[in-house]
Short mmCIF file of C-alpha atoms in Angstrom, two decimals:
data_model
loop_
_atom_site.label_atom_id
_atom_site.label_comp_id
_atom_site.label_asym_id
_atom_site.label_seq_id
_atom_site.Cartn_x
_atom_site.Cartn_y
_atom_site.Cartn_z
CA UNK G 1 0.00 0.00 0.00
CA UNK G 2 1.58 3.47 -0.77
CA UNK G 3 1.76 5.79 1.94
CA UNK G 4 3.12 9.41 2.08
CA UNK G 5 3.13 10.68 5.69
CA UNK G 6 4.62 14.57 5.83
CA UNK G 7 5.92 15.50 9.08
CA UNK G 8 8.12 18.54 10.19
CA UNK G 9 5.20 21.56 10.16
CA UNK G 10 5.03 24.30 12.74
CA UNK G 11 5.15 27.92 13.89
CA UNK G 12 7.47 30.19 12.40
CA UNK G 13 8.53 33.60 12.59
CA UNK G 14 8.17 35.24 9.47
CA UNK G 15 12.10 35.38 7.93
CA UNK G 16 12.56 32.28 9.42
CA UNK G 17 13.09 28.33 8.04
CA UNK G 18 11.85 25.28 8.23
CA UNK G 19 12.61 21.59 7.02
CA UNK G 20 9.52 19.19 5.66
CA UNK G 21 9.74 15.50 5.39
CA UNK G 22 7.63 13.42 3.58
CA UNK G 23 8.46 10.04 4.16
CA UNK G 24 7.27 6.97 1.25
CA UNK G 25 6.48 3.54 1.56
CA UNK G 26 4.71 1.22 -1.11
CA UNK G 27 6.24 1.86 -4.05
CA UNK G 28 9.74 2.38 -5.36
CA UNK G 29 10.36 5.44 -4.04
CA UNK G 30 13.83 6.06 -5.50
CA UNK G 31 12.11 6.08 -9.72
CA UNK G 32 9.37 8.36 -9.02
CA UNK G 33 9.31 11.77 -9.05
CA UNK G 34 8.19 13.95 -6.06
CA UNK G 35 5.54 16.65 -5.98
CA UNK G 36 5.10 19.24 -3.07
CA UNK G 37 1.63 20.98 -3.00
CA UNK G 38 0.02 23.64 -0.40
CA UNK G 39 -2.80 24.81 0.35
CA UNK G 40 -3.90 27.98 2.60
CA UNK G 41 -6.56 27.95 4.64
CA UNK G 42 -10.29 28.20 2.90
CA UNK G 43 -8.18 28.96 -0.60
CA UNK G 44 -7.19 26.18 -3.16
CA UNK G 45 -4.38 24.02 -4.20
CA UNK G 46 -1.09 25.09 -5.30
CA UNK G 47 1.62 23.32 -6.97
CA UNK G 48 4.79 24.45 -4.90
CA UNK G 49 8.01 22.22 -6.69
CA UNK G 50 8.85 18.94 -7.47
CA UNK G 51 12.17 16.60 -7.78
CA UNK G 52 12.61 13.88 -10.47
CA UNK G 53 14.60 10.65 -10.07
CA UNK G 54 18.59 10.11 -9.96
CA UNK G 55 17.56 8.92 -13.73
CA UNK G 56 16.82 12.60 -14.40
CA UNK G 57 19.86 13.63 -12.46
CA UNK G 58 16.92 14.82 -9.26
CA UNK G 59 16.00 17.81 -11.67
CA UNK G 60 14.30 20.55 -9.74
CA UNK G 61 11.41 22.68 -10.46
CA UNK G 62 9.54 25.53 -8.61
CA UNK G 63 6.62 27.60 -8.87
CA UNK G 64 7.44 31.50 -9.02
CA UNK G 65 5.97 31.95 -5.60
CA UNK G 66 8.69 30.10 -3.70
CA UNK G 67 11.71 30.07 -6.21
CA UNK G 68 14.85 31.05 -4.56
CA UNK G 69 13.47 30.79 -1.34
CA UNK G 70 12.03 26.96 -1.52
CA UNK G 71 14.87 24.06 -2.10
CA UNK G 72 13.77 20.67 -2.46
CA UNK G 73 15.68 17.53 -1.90
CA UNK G 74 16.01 13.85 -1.29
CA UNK G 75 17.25 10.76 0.09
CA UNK G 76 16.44 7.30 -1.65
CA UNK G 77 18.25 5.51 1.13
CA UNK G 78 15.50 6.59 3.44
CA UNK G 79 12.51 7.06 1.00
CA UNK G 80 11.93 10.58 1.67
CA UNK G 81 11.71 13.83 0.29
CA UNK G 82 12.72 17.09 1.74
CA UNK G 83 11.25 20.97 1.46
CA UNK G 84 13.64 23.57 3.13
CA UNK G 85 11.62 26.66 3.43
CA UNK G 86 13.76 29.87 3.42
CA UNK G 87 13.00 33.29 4.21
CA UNK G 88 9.30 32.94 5.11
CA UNK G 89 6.75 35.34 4.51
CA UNK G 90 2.85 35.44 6.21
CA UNK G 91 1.52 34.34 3.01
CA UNK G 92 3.35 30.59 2.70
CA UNK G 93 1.13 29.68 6.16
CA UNK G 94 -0.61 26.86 4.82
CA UNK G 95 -1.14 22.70 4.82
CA UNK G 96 1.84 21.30 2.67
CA UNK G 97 1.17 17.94 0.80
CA UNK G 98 3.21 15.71 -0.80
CA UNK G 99 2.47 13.49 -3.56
CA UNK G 100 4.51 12.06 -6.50
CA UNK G 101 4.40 11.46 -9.87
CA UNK G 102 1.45 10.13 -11.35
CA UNK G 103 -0.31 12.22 -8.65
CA UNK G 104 -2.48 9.35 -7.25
CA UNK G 105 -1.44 9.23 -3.73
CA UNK G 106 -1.19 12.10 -0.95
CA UNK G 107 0.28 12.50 2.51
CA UNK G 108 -2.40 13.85 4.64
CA UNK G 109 -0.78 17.29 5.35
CA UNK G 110 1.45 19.06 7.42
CA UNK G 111 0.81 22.71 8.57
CA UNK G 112 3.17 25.26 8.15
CA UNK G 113 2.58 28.76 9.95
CA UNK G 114 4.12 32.08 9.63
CA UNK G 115 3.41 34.34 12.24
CA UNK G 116 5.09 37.06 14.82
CA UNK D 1 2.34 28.77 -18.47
CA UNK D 2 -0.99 27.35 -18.86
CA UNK D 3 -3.69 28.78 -16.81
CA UNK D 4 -6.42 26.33 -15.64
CA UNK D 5 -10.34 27.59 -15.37
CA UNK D 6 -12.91 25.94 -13.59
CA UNK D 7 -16.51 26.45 -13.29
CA UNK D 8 -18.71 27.07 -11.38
CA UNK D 9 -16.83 28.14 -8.55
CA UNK D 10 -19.76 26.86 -6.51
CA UNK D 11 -23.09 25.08 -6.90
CA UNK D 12 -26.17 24.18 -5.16
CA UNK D 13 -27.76 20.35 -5.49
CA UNK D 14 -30.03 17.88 -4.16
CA UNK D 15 -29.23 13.90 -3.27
CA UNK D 16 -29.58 12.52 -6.75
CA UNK D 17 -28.85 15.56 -8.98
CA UNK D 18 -26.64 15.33 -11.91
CA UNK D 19 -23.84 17.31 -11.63
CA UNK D 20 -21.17 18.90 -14.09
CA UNK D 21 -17.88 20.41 -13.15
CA UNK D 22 -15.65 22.10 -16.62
CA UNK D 23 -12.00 22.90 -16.55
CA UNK D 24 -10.81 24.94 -19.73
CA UNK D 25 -6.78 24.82 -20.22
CA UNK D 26 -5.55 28.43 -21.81
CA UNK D 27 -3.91 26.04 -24.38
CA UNK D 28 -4.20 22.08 -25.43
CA UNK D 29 -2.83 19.60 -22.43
CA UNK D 30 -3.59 16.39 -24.60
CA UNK D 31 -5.63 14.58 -21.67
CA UNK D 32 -2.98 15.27 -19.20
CA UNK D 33 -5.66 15.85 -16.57
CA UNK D 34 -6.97 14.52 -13.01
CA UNK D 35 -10.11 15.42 -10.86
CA UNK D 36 -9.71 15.87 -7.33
CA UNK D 37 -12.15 15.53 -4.40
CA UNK D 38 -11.22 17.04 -1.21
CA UNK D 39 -13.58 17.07 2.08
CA UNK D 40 -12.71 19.64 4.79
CA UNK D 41 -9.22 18.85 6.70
CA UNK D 42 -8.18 15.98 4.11
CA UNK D 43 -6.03 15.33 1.57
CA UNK D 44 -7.42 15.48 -2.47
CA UNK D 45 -8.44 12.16 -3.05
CA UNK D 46 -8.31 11.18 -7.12
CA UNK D 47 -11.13 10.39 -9.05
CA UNK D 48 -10.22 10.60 -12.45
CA UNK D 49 -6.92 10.49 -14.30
CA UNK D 50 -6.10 10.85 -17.72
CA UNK D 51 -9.13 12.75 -18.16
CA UNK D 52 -11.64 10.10 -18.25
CA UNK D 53 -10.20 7.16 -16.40
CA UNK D 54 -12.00 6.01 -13.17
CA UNK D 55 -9.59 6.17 -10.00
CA UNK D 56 -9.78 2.26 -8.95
CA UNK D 57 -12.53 1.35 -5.81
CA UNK D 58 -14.09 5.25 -6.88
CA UNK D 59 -18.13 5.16 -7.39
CA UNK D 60 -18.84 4.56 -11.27
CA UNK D 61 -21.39 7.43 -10.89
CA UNK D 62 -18.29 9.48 -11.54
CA UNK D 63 -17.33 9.91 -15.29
CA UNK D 64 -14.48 12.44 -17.13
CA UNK D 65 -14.24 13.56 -20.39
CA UNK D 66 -12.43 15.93 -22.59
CA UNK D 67 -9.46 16.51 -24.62
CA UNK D 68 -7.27 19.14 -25.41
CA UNK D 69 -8.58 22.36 -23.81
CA UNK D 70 -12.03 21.18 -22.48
CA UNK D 71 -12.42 18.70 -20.10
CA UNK D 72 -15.83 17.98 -17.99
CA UNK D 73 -16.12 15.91 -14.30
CA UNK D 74 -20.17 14.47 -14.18
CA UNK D 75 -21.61 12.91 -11.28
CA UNK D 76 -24.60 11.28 -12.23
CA UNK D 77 -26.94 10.67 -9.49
CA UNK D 78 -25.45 12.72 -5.92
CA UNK D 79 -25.05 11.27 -3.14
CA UNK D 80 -24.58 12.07 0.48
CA UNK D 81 -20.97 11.65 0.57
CA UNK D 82 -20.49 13.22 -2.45
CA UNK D 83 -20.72 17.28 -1.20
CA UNK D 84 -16.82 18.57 -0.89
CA UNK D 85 -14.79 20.13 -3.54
CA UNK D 86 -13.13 19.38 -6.66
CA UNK D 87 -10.64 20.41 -8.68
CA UNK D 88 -9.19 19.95 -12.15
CA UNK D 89 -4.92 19.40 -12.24
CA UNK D 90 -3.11 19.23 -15.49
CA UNK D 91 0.00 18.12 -15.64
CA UNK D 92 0.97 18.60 -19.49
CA UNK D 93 3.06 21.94 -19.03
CA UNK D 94 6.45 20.31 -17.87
CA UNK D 95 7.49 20.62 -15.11
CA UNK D 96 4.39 22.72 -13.93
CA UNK D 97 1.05 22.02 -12.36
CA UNK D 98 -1.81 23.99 -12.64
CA UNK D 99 -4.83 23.05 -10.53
CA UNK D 100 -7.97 24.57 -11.42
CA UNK D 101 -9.76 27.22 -8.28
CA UNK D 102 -11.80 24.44 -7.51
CA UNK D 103 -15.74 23.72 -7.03
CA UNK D 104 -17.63 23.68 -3.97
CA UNK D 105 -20.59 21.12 -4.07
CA UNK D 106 -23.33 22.03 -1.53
CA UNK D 107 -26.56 20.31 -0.25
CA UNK D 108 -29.63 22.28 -1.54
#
């Protein structure tokens, strides 16, 4: 059974980092490529970045919102994927999912706020 | 980068309505397209993929279609379960996403 469980969430000041996990079971984590997605509260989904295999040399990609700020990573000896949020701002509080490529299954969440 | 609309944004039905949910891409994304539901405090569950594919163990009362630019999420008969919202995602435009703003199904 595939399972993506996100972990890592919090309070932050705004300026401020954080690390996400998502860590994968099920499948073979270290072919498939790996999605992050947020979502604010009572707003929809947005695609945040994604990573692609060692095949396609982990090939990053991020929306405008977050690039420069957002790095993703990951570690196919532990089956997880990585979001280090930079410089934090009010407006990236939200729930951040991960999912991976085909987009079928999603961790149930982690919440990310950025407040004073 | 291709912009994703959805409509309507919300909509009013009763326990065995049909419903229809339409996504328009701003350009063609071949059938590079899922629909989402997602029920307060959960994660998107997938109904459809490929644009008219049916998600395995999802109720056949949900049905995609569309190609291209135009793409269409029915549910035939609603049920109880069925009120959350729903969104379109394409994934054609490498290495974006685009998810549409989503449509809130409510009980009349």
């Amino acid at each position: 059974e595939v399972q993506l469980v996100e972990s890592g969430g919090g309070l932050v000041q705004p300026g401020g980092s954080l690390k996400l996990s998502c860590a994968a079971s099920g499948f073979t984590f270290s072919g498939s490529a790996m999605h992050w997605v947020r979502q604010a509260s009572g707003k929809g989904l947005e695609w945040v970045g994604r990573i692609r295999s060692k095949a396609n040399s982990y090939a990053t990609a991020y929306a405008a919102s977050v690039k420069g700020r957002f790095t993703i990573s990951r570690d196919d000896s532990k089956n997880t994927a990585y979001l280090q949020m930079n410089s934090l701002k009010t407006e990236d509080t939200a729930v951040y999912y991960c999912t991976r490529f085909p987009p079928d299954y999603w961790g149930q969440g982690t919440l990310v706020t950025v407040s004073s | 980068d291709i912009q994703m609309t959805q409509s309507p944004s919300s909509l009013s039905a009763s326990v065995g309505d049909r419903v229809t949910i339409t996504c328009r891409a701003s350009q063609g994304i071949r059938n590079d397209l899922g629909w989402y539901q997602q029920k307060p405090g959960k994660a998107p569950k997938r109904l459809i993929y490929a644009a008219s594919s049916l998600q395995s163990g999802v109720p056949s009362r949900f049905s995609g279609s569309g190609s291209g630019t135009e793409f269409t999420l029915t549910i035939s008969s609603l049920q109880p379960e069925d009120f959350a919202t729903y969104y379109c995602l394409q994934h054609n435009s490498y290495p974006l996403w685009t998810f549409g703003q989503g449509t809130k199904v409510e009980i009349k």
